[in-house]
Amino acid sequence: MTETERHRLWQSVCGEIELSVTHAAFMTWFKKTELLDVTDAGDIFISVPNIFAKQQFEVKFNSLVKETLKRNNITPRAINYIIGNKIEKQSDNRVVSIAAPRLAKKELSPTHQQSLNQRYTFSNYIVGGNNDLAYAACQAAATHPGSKYNPLFIYGGVGLGKTHLIQAVGNEILRKKPDMRVLYINIETFVNEFLDSIRFKKKGFSDKYRNVDVLIVDDMQFIVGKEKTQEEFFHTFNALHQANKQIIISSDKPPKSIPTLTERLRSRFEWGMAIDIQMPDFETRCAIIDAKAGQSGVSLPRETTEYIANNIKTNIRELEGALNQLLAIAELRGREPNIDTAMALIGNVKQNRPNHLTPKHVIQHTSKHFQIEISDILSARRDKHIVLPRQIAMYLLRSELHMSFPRIATELGRKDHTTAIHSIEKIDKAIKLDFVVREQVSAIRDALYA
Ligand code: ADP
Ligand code: MG
């Protein structure tokens, strides 16, 4: 694609987006963007002015950008938001990570160089009583891959730093030995590629996973209920383990608590070391907030740090989110971030449910997301493309508005509330097993609170 074509494409994308977001949002976030590159593989590189914009795009606007690109005949594989307007020229600042896949191309094979996010390092990982064992074990695995803890199994709740830590191992190994073949994957990628390899009789699947020195597998819990994949993973595991290759796995639960994991896979996972990560205590939360603010070049007043740490206790991703919003608001207003802004903001976060959210909103947003009519959701039609949205709408009425089953049934024009119970149970399960459903639900939820 030539520069002119890129420019035209981006103009057209922004033109469409301008119509679908508020004027203020468009001026604040989209005005200063630029389309830097579209690779043949579908990797998109978009330049954004600063860390706040990057955060906004990743969290809020990513699906909008993706959909709009699609309407303009580009199907993105991954969208990368780059701070500044040069992809290559970033080697001297800390956002080098985002551009790194392109820089590293010369040295590493395509399979391995793209898998890690170089933002995740040991040096920017804050250690506290909640994660010190996991950190030490990961460092040991990075220093002596394949010999110490194999497999190394890290588990803990959402947003507590598992992905960061296990990727830090990969990045550290590559830093010391750039020719090591390190492969990081989410188990969902493994599942999908495995199914594709069967469906389309593709070759090379097992080789890809067996020709590595270090295999890092994230979110192992999603292998639940997928017996064929478990078997395939079992063989991959054995091949690597016998060759003394390091295997690192993360999951939301310890091996023994992952339901329906075949016994032989479970016992393999228990061969090495399984360590948990807990929610950090107050001091560690403060240290994380200060470190993250510091990375954005901001030093927060002590009371502000403590206020955030005191009020967000569930996970670190949320902590980061609140901090980034605080910094973004302060920047927009041209003031230093302070406790008043933090209180206003976190008050909102905690309240979580905007007053105006009604069952109608939920149904509207759900049908909009699936591009079907509201009347279809409310109808008795049993077509597949309508049933799933209907079930998701019921699920969201329950999770977001805490409505009773009979009321949910009534809202959707059903007489029998057992339908609501079944639907909600079904989506509840699907979210754990099927990442497409999970993404759909979270996209609608984001839209509800946007
Ligand atoms: P998980 O994989 O457990 O859901 P992540 O590794 O994605 O969690 O962490 C969520 C966010 O919090 C990431 O941006 C990560 O960099 C950050 N984070 C988590 N733990 C720490 C830590 N101890 N120090 C610094 N940042 C952390
Ligand atoms: Mg993770």
Short mmCIF file of C-alpha atoms and ligand atoms in Angstrom, two decimals:
data_model
loop_
_atom_site.label_atom_id
_atom_site.label_comp_id
_atom_site.label_asym_id
_atom_site.label_seq_id
_atom_site.Cartn_x
_atom_site.Cartn_y
_atom_site.Cartn_z
CA MET A 1 0.00 0.00 0.00
CA THR A 2 1.45 3.37 -0.95
CA GLU A 3 1.53 6.32 1.38
CA THR A 4 -1.22 8.05 -0.54
CA GLU A 5 -3.44 4.97 -0.38
CA ARG A 6 -2.83 4.67 3.32
CA HIS A 7 -3.64 8.30 3.84
CA ARG A 8 -6.85 8.01 1.88
CA LEU A 9 -7.90 4.86 3.66
CA TRP A 10 -7.35 6.46 7.05
CA GLN A 11 -9.24 9.58 6.04
CA SER A 12 -12.17 7.47 5.06
CA VAL A 13 -12.00 5.44 8.30
CA CYS A 14 -11.83 8.60 10.41
CA GLY A 15 -14.65 10.13 8.40
CA GLU A 16 -16.90 7.23 9.37
CA ILE A 17 -15.75 7.23 12.95
CA GLU A 18 -16.45 10.93 13.26
CA LEU A 19 -20.10 10.17 12.69
CA SER A 20 -20.28 7.56 15.41
CA VAL A 21 -18.46 9.16 18.36
CA THR A 22 -19.02 12.50 20.07
CA HIS A 23 -17.33 15.53 18.62
CA ALA A 24 -15.22 15.92 21.76
CA ALA A 25 -14.07 12.31 21.64
CA PHE A 26 -13.20 12.61 17.99
CA MET A 27 -11.21 15.79 18.48
CA THR A 28 -9.42 14.47 21.56
CA TRP A 29 -8.54 11.00 20.38
CA PHE A 30 -8.78 10.65 16.61
CA LYS A 31 -7.64 13.99 15.31
CA LYS A 32 -3.95 13.34 15.89
CA THR A 33 -3.79 9.78 14.61
CA GLU A 34 -2.15 8.48 11.50
CA LEU A 35 -2.09 5.15 9.72
CA LEU A 36 1.56 4.14 9.67
CA ASP A 37 1.51 0.76 8.06
CA VAL A 38 -0.68 -2.10 6.90
CA THR A 39 1.31 -5.28 6.41
CA ASP A 40 0.31 -8.06 4.05
CA ALA A 41 -0.44 -10.26 7.01
CA GLY A 42 -2.96 -7.69 8.25
CA ASP A 43 -0.96 -6.09 11.04
CA ILE A 44 -2.03 -2.50 11.39
CA PHE A 45 0.14 0.20 12.90
CA ILE A 46 -1.56 3.39 13.99
CA SER A 47 0.26 6.35 15.42
CA VAL A 48 -1.24 8.01 18.49
CA PRO A 49 0.14 11.05 20.32
CA ASN A 50 0.66 9.75 23.84
CA ILE A 51 0.23 6.99 26.37
CA PHE A 52 -3.28 8.15 27.31
CA ALA A 53 -4.44 7.97 23.74
CA LYS A 54 -2.86 4.55 23.37
CA GLN A 55 -4.75 3.36 26.43
CA GLN A 56 -8.03 4.81 25.16
CA PHE A 57 -7.60 3.13 21.81
CA GLU A 58 -6.69 -0.22 23.26
CA VAL A 59 -9.46 -0.26 25.80
CA LYS A 60 -12.25 1.73 24.24
CA PHE A 61 -11.93 2.28 20.53
CA ASN A 62 -10.22 -0.86 19.31
CA SER A 63 -13.32 -2.66 18.14
CA LEU A 64 -14.68 0.50 16.52
CA VAL A 65 -11.44 0.95 14.58
CA LYS A 66 -11.44 -2.70 13.63
CA GLU A 67 -15.04 -2.68 12.41
CA THR A 68 -14.53 0.51 10.46
CA LEU A 69 -11.39 -0.86 8.81
CA LYS A 70 -13.36 -3.95 7.87
CA ARG A 71 -16.01 -1.83 6.24
CA ASN A 72 -13.17 -0.31 4.24
CA ASN A 73 -12.07 -3.75 3.07
CA ILE A 74 -9.17 -4.21 5.44
CA THR A 75 -9.36 -7.13 7.80
CA PRO A 76 -6.92 -6.48 10.62
CA ARG A 77 -5.13 -9.33 12.29
CA ALA A 78 -3.74 -7.15 15.03
CA ILE A 79 -3.89 -3.42 15.56
CA ASN A 80 -0.85 -1.83 17.16
CA TYR A 81 -1.05 1.67 18.55
CA ILE A 82 2.33 3.31 18.40
CA ILE A 83 3.19 6.40 20.40
CA GLY A 84 4.76 8.95 18.09
CA ASN A 85 4.77 8.69 14.35
CA LYS A 86 7.66 6.50 13.46
CA ILE A 87 7.66 2.78 13.84
CA GLU A 88 11.39 2.21 13.57
CA LYS A 89 12.65 5.30 15.28
CA GLN A 90 11.58 4.31 18.73
CA SER A 91 14.60 2.37 19.87
CA ASP A 92 15.57 5.11 22.28
CA ASN A 93 12.41 5.35 24.30
CA ARG A 94 10.47 2.97 26.42
CA VAL A 95 7.64 2.27 24.03
CA VAL A 96 10.09 0.42 21.84
CA SER A 97 8.20 -2.72 22.77
CA ILE A 98 5.29 -1.97 20.55
CA ALA A 99 7.42 -1.56 17.52
CA ALA A 100 9.78 -4.33 18.43
CA PRO A 101 8.26 -7.13 16.37
CA ARG A 102 9.30 -5.26 13.25
CA LEU A 103 12.77 -4.46 14.54
CA ALA A 104 13.44 -7.99 15.64
CA LYS A 105 12.49 -9.45 12.29
CA LYS A 106 16.04 -9.79 11.09
CA GLU A 107 17.15 -11.88 14.00
CA LEU A 108 14.34 -14.24 14.79
CA SER A 109 12.04 -16.52 12.92
CA PRO A 110 8.60 -15.06 12.34
CA THR A 111 6.87 -17.57 14.57
CA HIS A 112 8.85 -16.72 17.62
CA GLN A 113 9.57 -13.07 17.43
CA GLN A 114 5.97 -11.93 17.31
CA SER A 115 4.63 -13.84 20.20
CA LEU A 116 5.98 -11.79 23.10
CA ASN A 117 5.03 -8.32 24.17
CA GLN A 118 8.26 -6.66 25.20
CA ARG A 119 6.44 -4.37 27.58
CA TYR A 120 6.37 -7.26 30.03
CA THR A 121 9.71 -7.43 31.78
CA PHE A 122 11.01 -8.39 35.19
CA SER A 123 12.33 -4.89 35.70
CA ASN A 124 8.90 -3.28 35.59
CA TYR A 125 7.23 -5.97 37.66
CA ILE A 126 6.68 -4.91 41.24
CA VAL A 127 7.36 -7.65 43.76
CA GLY A 128 5.46 -7.99 47.02
CA GLY A 129 4.46 -10.73 49.43
CA ASN A 130 1.68 -11.71 47.01
CA ASN A 131 3.93 -12.68 44.13
CA ASP A 132 7.50 -13.02 45.40
CA LEU A 133 7.62 -16.80 45.11
CA ALA A 134 6.20 -16.77 41.61
CA TYR A 135 8.67 -14.04 40.68
CA ALA A 136 11.63 -15.97 42.07
CA ALA A 137 10.61 -19.16 40.29
CA CYS A 138 10.16 -17.31 37.02
CA GLN A 139 13.57 -15.73 37.37
CA ALA A 140 15.08 -19.13 38.02
CA ALA A 141 13.38 -20.48 34.91
CA ALA A 142 14.75 -17.55 32.93
CA THR A 143 18.28 -18.12 34.21
CA HIS A 144 18.31 -21.88 33.74
CA PRO A 145 15.59 -22.70 31.27
CA GLY A 146 14.60 -26.32 31.21
CA SER A 147 16.55 -27.39 34.23
CA LYS A 148 14.98 -26.03 37.37
CA TYR A 149 11.22 -25.92 37.51
CA ASN A 150 9.75 -27.79 34.61
CA PRO A 151 6.96 -27.23 34.01
CA LEU A 152 6.56 -24.01 35.89
CA PHE A 153 2.88 -23.50 36.58
CA ILE A 154 1.72 -20.04 37.69
CA TYR A 155 -1.88 -19.57 38.79
CA GLY A 156 -4.08 -16.83 40.20
CA GLY A 157 -7.11 -14.62 39.59
CA VAL A 158 -7.79 -12.25 36.74
CA GLY A 159 -5.55 -9.23 36.33
CA LEU A 160 -3.03 -10.25 38.97
CA GLY A 161 0.00 -10.27 36.68
CA LYS A 162 0.30 -13.83 35.35
CA THR A 163 0.65 -12.89 31.71
CA HIS A 164 3.14 -10.17 32.57
CA LEU A 165 5.30 -12.52 34.60
CA ILE A 166 5.39 -15.47 32.23
CA GLN A 167 6.12 -13.22 29.28
CA ALA A 168 8.89 -11.58 31.30
CA VAL A 169 10.57 -14.99 31.39
CA GLY A 170 10.48 -15.19 27.61
CA ASN A 171 11.76 -11.66 27.18
CA GLU A 172 14.56 -12.19 29.66
CA ILE A 173 15.69 -15.41 27.96
CA LEU A 174 15.73 -13.66 24.59
CA ARG A 175 17.60 -10.71 26.02
CA LYS A 176 20.38 -12.99 27.19
CA LYS A 177 20.28 -15.43 24.32
CA PRO A 178 18.66 -13.89 21.29
CA ASP A 179 18.85 -17.08 19.27
CA MET A 180 16.72 -19.12 21.67
CA ARG A 181 13.40 -20.12 20.19
CA VAL A 182 10.82 -18.81 22.62
CA LEU A 183 7.16 -19.24 21.80
CA TYR A 184 4.37 -17.62 23.82
CA ILE A 185 0.79 -18.55 23.03
CA ASN A 186 -2.58 -18.33 24.59
CA ILE A 187 -4.03 -21.82 24.83
CA GLU A 188 -6.90 -20.58 22.67
CA THR A 189 -4.48 -20.12 19.80
CA PHE A 190 -3.29 -23.65 20.31
CA VAL A 191 -6.87 -24.92 20.33
CA ASN A 192 -7.80 -23.02 17.18
CA GLU A 193 -4.71 -23.95 15.25
CA PHE A 194 -5.10 -27.55 16.25
CA LEU A 195 -8.73 -27.65 15.11
CA ASP A 196 -7.75 -25.95 11.85
CA SER A 197 -5.00 -28.45 11.28
CA ILE A 198 -7.52 -31.26 11.52
CA ARG A 199 -10.26 -29.53 9.60
CA PHE A 200 -8.12 -28.37 6.73
CA LYS A 201 -5.52 -31.13 6.98
CA LYS A 202 -2.82 -28.52 7.47
CA LYS A 203 0.68 -29.76 8.10
CA GLY A 204 3.25 -28.36 10.45
CA PHE A 205 1.09 -27.90 13.51
CA SER A 206 3.02 -30.20 15.84
CA ASP A 207 6.37 -29.04 14.51
CA LYS A 208 5.63 -25.44 15.28
CA TYR A 209 5.10 -26.25 18.92
CA ARG A 210 7.80 -28.87 19.25
CA ASN A 211 10.61 -26.96 17.59
CA VAL A 212 11.07 -24.52 20.42
CA ASP A 213 13.39 -24.15 23.37
CA VAL A 214 10.84 -22.48 25.58
CA LEU A 215 7.08 -22.84 25.35
CA ILE A 216 4.95 -20.42 27.34
CA VAL A 217 1.24 -21.18 27.44
CA ASP A 218 -1.22 -18.70 28.89
CA ASP A 219 -4.72 -19.30 30.27
CA MET A 220 -4.58 -23.08 30.38
CA GLN A 221 -8.04 -23.17 32.01
CA PHE A 222 -9.55 -22.73 28.56
CA ILE A 223 -8.50 -26.23 27.59
CA VAL A 224 -11.42 -27.43 29.71
CA GLY A 225 -13.79 -29.70 27.84
CA LYS A 226 -11.53 -29.97 24.79
CA GLU A 227 -10.37 -33.55 24.97
CA LYS A 228 -8.69 -33.86 21.59
CA THR A 229 -6.70 -30.72 22.23
CA GLN A 230 -5.71 -32.00 25.64
CA GLU A 231 -4.37 -35.12 24.03
CA GLU A 232 -2.41 -33.12 21.48
CA PHE A 233 -1.04 -30.87 24.18
CA PHE A 234 -0.06 -33.91 26.19
CA HIS A 235 2.15 -35.13 23.32
CA THR A 236 3.62 -31.69 22.78
CA PHE A 237 4.36 -31.48 26.48
CA ASN A 238 6.10 -34.84 26.54
CA ALA A 239 8.20 -34.12 23.49
CA LEU A 240 9.43 -30.84 24.96
CA HIS A 241 9.89 -32.14 28.46
CA GLN A 242 11.93 -35.12 27.33
CA ALA A 243 14.20 -32.77 25.43
CA ASN A 244 14.63 -30.64 28.57
CA LYS A 245 12.89 -27.67 27.03
CA GLN A 246 11.34 -25.22 29.44
CA ILE A 247 7.55 -25.20 29.69
CA ILE A 248 5.73 -22.41 31.49
CA ILE A 249 1.99 -22.45 32.00
CA SER A 250 -0.48 -20.03 33.51
CA SER A 251 -4.02 -20.68 34.62
CA ASP A 252 -6.64 -19.18 36.86
CA LYS A 253 -6.60 -22.28 39.06
CA PRO A 254 -4.07 -24.86 40.25
CA PRO A 255 -3.86 -28.03 38.11
CA LYS A 256 -5.95 -30.05 40.51
CA SER A 257 -8.85 -27.60 40.33
CA ILE A 258 -9.13 -27.32 36.56
CA PRO A 259 -12.29 -29.25 35.83
CA THR A 260 -12.22 -32.11 33.32
CA LEU A 261 -8.49 -31.94 32.83
CA THR A 262 -7.43 -35.46 31.88
CA GLU A 263 -5.61 -37.18 34.69
CA ARG A 264 -2.39 -37.70 32.78
CA LEU A 265 -2.17 -34.04 31.81
CA ARG A 266 -2.91 -32.99 35.36
CA SER A 267 -0.15 -35.19 36.69
CA ARG A 268 2.30 -33.74 34.14
CA PHE A 269 1.42 -30.25 35.27
CA GLU A 270 2.19 -31.29 38.82
CA TRP A 271 5.63 -32.61 37.95
CA GLY A 272 7.34 -29.29 38.27
CA MET A 273 6.37 -26.38 40.43
CA ALA A 274 2.95 -24.76 40.86
CA ILE A 275 2.88 -21.35 42.51
CA ASP A 276 0.08 -18.87 43.00
CA ILE A 277 -0.13 -15.11 42.73
CA GLN A 278 -2.42 -13.32 45.14
CA MET A 279 -3.84 -9.82 45.19
CA PRO A 280 -1.11 -7.43 46.37
CA ASP A 281 -1.43 -5.83 49.80
CA PHE A 282 -1.86 -2.10 50.32
CA GLU A 283 1.87 -1.25 50.26
CA THR A 284 2.48 -3.22 47.10
CA ARG A 285 -0.54 -1.59 45.46
CA CYS A 286 0.91 1.82 46.30
CA ALA A 287 4.28 0.78 44.86
CA ILE A 288 2.61 -0.40 41.64
CA ILE A 289 0.65 2.84 41.26
CA ASP A 290 3.75 4.96 41.84
CA ALA A 291 5.80 2.90 39.44
CA LYS A 292 3.18 3.11 36.71
CA ALA A 293 2.71 6.84 37.20
CA GLY A 294 6.48 7.19 37.09
CA GLN A 295 6.57 5.41 33.74
CA SER A 296 4.25 8.11 32.42
CA GLY A 297 6.55 10.74 33.87
CA VAL A 298 4.16 11.72 36.64
CA SER A 299 4.74 11.77 40.36
CA LEU A 300 1.49 11.47 42.32
CA PRO A 301 0.88 13.12 45.69
CA ARG A 302 1.06 10.48 48.43
CA GLU A 303 -2.59 10.90 49.43
CA THR A 304 -3.70 10.33 45.86
CA THR A 305 -1.71 7.12 45.55
CA GLU A 306 -3.11 5.91 48.86
CA TYR A 307 -6.64 6.81 47.92
CA ILE A 308 -6.47 4.71 44.76
CA ALA A 309 -4.75 1.83 46.57
CA ASN A 310 -7.38 1.92 49.29
CA ASN A 311 -10.29 1.89 46.93
CA ILE A 312 -9.27 -0.55 44.24
CA LYS A 313 -8.51 -3.88 45.72
CA THR A 314 -9.70 -6.41 43.20
CA ASN A 315 -7.01 -6.53 40.57
CA ILE A 316 -4.07 -4.75 39.07
CA ARG A 317 -5.57 -4.26 35.67
CA GLU A 318 -8.29 -2.19 37.29
CA LEU A 319 -5.70 -0.32 39.29
CA GLU A 320 -3.87 0.53 36.09
CA GLY A 321 -7.11 1.49 34.36
CA ALA A 322 -8.07 3.91 37.11
CA LEU A 323 -4.63 5.44 37.15
CA ASN A 324 -4.57 5.91 33.39
CA GLN A 325 -7.97 7.57 33.45
CA LEU A 326 -6.82 9.84 36.23
CA LEU A 327 -3.73 10.83 34.25
CA ALA A 328 -5.76 11.33 31.09
CA ILE A 329 -8.27 13.59 32.83
CA ALA A 330 -5.50 15.59 34.46
CA GLU A 331 -3.79 16.02 31.12
CA LEU A 332 -6.96 17.12 29.38
CA ARG A 333 -7.54 19.71 32.07
CA GLY A 334 -3.90 20.73 32.04
CA ARG A 335 -3.56 20.14 35.79
CA GLU A 336 -1.60 17.85 38.05
CA PRO A 337 -3.55 14.73 39.04
CA ASN A 338 -4.88 15.13 42.56
CA ILE A 339 -7.03 13.40 45.13
CA ASP A 340 -10.21 15.28 44.19
CA THR A 341 -10.05 14.01 40.65
CA ALA A 342 -9.24 10.55 41.95
CA MET A 343 -12.25 10.64 44.28
CA ALA A 344 -14.58 11.78 41.55
CA LEU A 345 -13.25 9.14 39.23
CA ILE A 346 -13.12 6.17 41.56
CA GLY A 347 -16.43 7.12 43.08
CA ASN A 348 -17.71 6.53 39.57
CA VAL A 349 -15.78 3.36 39.03
CA LYS A 350 -17.07 1.92 42.26
CA GLN A 351 -20.61 2.89 41.63
CA ASN A 352 -20.02 1.11 38.37
CA ARG A 353 -23.61 1.02 37.26
CA PRO A 354 -24.68 4.28 35.63
CA ASN A 355 -28.11 5.42 36.80
CA HIS A 356 -29.49 5.49 33.32
CA LEU A 357 -28.86 1.82 32.53
CA THR A 358 -32.19 0.11 31.92
CA PRO A 359 -33.27 -3.27 30.52
CA LYS A 360 -34.05 -1.46 27.30
CA HIS A 361 -30.46 -0.27 26.99
CA VAL A 362 -29.18 -3.78 27.47
CA ILE A 363 -31.45 -5.18 24.78
CA GLN A 364 -30.71 -2.30 22.43
CA HIS A 365 -26.96 -2.62 22.76
CA THR A 366 -27.09 -6.36 22.36
CA SER A 367 -29.12 -6.22 19.16
CA LYS A 368 -26.93 -3.42 17.87
CA HIS A 369 -23.82 -5.46 18.52
CA PHE A 370 -25.18 -8.42 16.59
CA GLN A 371 -26.78 -6.21 13.97
CA ILE A 372 -30.23 -7.69 14.37
CA GLU A 373 -33.56 -6.03 15.10
CA ILE A 374 -34.80 -5.54 18.65
CA SER A 375 -38.06 -7.08 17.52
CA ASP A 376 -36.14 -10.24 16.61
CA ILE A 377 -34.68 -10.56 20.08
CA LEU A 378 -38.15 -10.12 21.54
CA SER A 379 -39.75 -12.50 19.05
CA ALA A 380 -40.21 -16.24 19.37
CA ARG A 381 -37.85 -16.99 16.48
CA ARG A 382 -35.45 -19.84 17.09
CA ASP A 383 -32.87 -19.00 14.41
CA LYS A 384 -29.36 -19.50 15.65
CA HIS A 385 -28.25 -15.96 14.90
CA ILE A 386 -31.06 -14.67 17.09
CA VAL A 387 -31.02 -17.19 19.90
CA LEU A 388 -27.47 -16.42 21.01
CA PRO A 389 -27.99 -12.64 21.20
CA ARG A 390 -31.20 -13.25 23.13
CA GLN A 391 -29.38 -15.45 25.61
CA ILE A 392 -26.62 -12.90 25.97
CA ALA A 393 -29.17 -10.15 26.59
CA MET A 394 -30.67 -12.27 29.38
CA TYR A 395 -27.24 -12.91 30.79
CA LEU A 396 -26.44 -9.20 30.87
CA LEU A 397 -29.77 -8.32 32.46
CA ARG A 398 -28.81 -10.66 35.24
CA SER A 399 -25.14 -9.69 35.60
CA GLU A 400 -25.52 -5.93 35.16
CA LEU A 401 -28.97 -5.17 36.50
CA HIS A 402 -29.31 -8.09 38.94
CA MET A 403 -32.84 -8.70 37.75
CA SER A 404 -34.88 -11.71 38.86
CA PHE A 405 -35.40 -14.58 36.40
CA PRO A 406 -39.15 -13.97 36.02
CA ARG A 407 -38.52 -10.30 35.28
CA ILE A 408 -35.84 -11.15 32.76
CA ALA A 409 -38.25 -13.53 31.06
CA THR A 410 -40.94 -10.84 30.94
CA GLU A 411 -38.51 -8.26 29.57
CA LEU A 412 -37.79 -10.57 26.66
CA GLY A 413 -41.39 -11.47 26.05
CA ARG A 414 -41.19 -15.00 27.47
CA LYS A 415 -43.75 -16.49 29.78
CA ASP A 416 -41.61 -19.17 31.34
CA HIS A 417 -38.74 -18.07 33.55
CA THR A 418 -36.90 -21.40 33.29
CA THR A 419 -35.83 -20.30 29.79
CA ALA A 420 -34.07 -17.38 31.40
CA ILE A 421 -32.35 -19.65 33.89
CA HIS A 422 -31.14 -22.01 31.15
CA SER A 423 -30.02 -19.19 28.91
CA ILE A 424 -28.03 -17.50 31.63
CA GLU A 425 -26.40 -20.75 32.71
CA LYS A 426 -25.52 -21.45 29.13
CA ILE A 427 -23.81 -18.12 28.59
CA ASP A 428 -22.12 -18.37 31.96
CA LYS A 429 -20.54 -21.61 30.80
CA ALA A 430 -19.85 -20.38 27.29
CA ILE A 431 -17.89 -17.45 28.64
CA LYS A 432 -15.52 -19.83 30.34
CA LEU A 433 -15.09 -22.09 27.34
CA ASP A 434 -15.47 -19.94 24.28
CA PHE A 435 -13.47 -16.81 23.87
CA VAL A 436 -15.65 -15.54 21.03
CA VAL A 437 -18.64 -15.41 23.34
CA ARG A 438 -16.51 -13.89 26.07
CA GLU A 439 -15.37 -11.12 23.74
CA GLN A 440 -18.91 -10.48 22.57
CA VAL A 441 -20.24 -10.15 26.08
CA SER A 442 -17.43 -7.89 27.13
CA ALA A 443 -17.79 -5.70 24.05
CA ILE A 444 -21.48 -5.18 24.78
CA ARG A 445 -20.74 -4.53 28.41
CA ASP A 446 -18.13 -1.92 27.43
CA ALA A 447 -20.65 -0.27 25.14
CA LEU A 448 -23.19 -0.16 27.97
CA TYR A 449 -20.82 1.79 30.17
CA ALA A 450 -19.12 3.85 27.51
P1 ADP B 1 -3.37 -11.72 34.33
O1 ADP B 1 -2.66 -12.36 33.17
O2 ADP B 1 -3.06 -12.39 35.63
O3 ADP B 1 -4.83 -11.56 34.12
P2 ADP B 1 -1.80 -9.41 33.58
O4 ADP B 1 -0.43 -10.01 33.59
O5 ADP B 1 -2.42 -9.20 32.28
O6 ADP B 1 -2.78 -10.26 34.51
O7 ADP B 1 -1.72 -8.05 34.42
C1 ADP B 1 -2.67 -7.02 34.28
C2 ADP B 1 -1.95 -5.69 34.20
O8 ADP B 1 -1.37 -5.39 35.44
C3 ADP B 1 -0.83 -5.69 33.19
O9 ADP B 1 -0.81 -4.46 32.53
C4 ADP B 1 0.42 -5.87 34.01
O10 ADP B 1 1.53 -5.25 33.42
C5 ADP B 1 0.03 -5.21 35.31
N1 ADP B 1 0.67 -5.85 36.47
C6 ADP B 1 0.24 -6.96 37.11
N2 ADP B 1 1.03 -7.26 38.13
C7 ADP B 1 1.99 -6.31 38.17
C8 ADP B 1 3.11 -6.07 39.03
N3 ADP B 1 3.37 -6.88 40.07
N4 ADP B 1 3.88 -5.00 38.77
C9 ADP B 1 3.60 -4.20 37.74
N5 ADP B 1 2.56 -4.36 36.90
C10 ADP B 1 1.75 -5.41 37.10
MG MG B 2 -3.49 -13.07 31.40
#
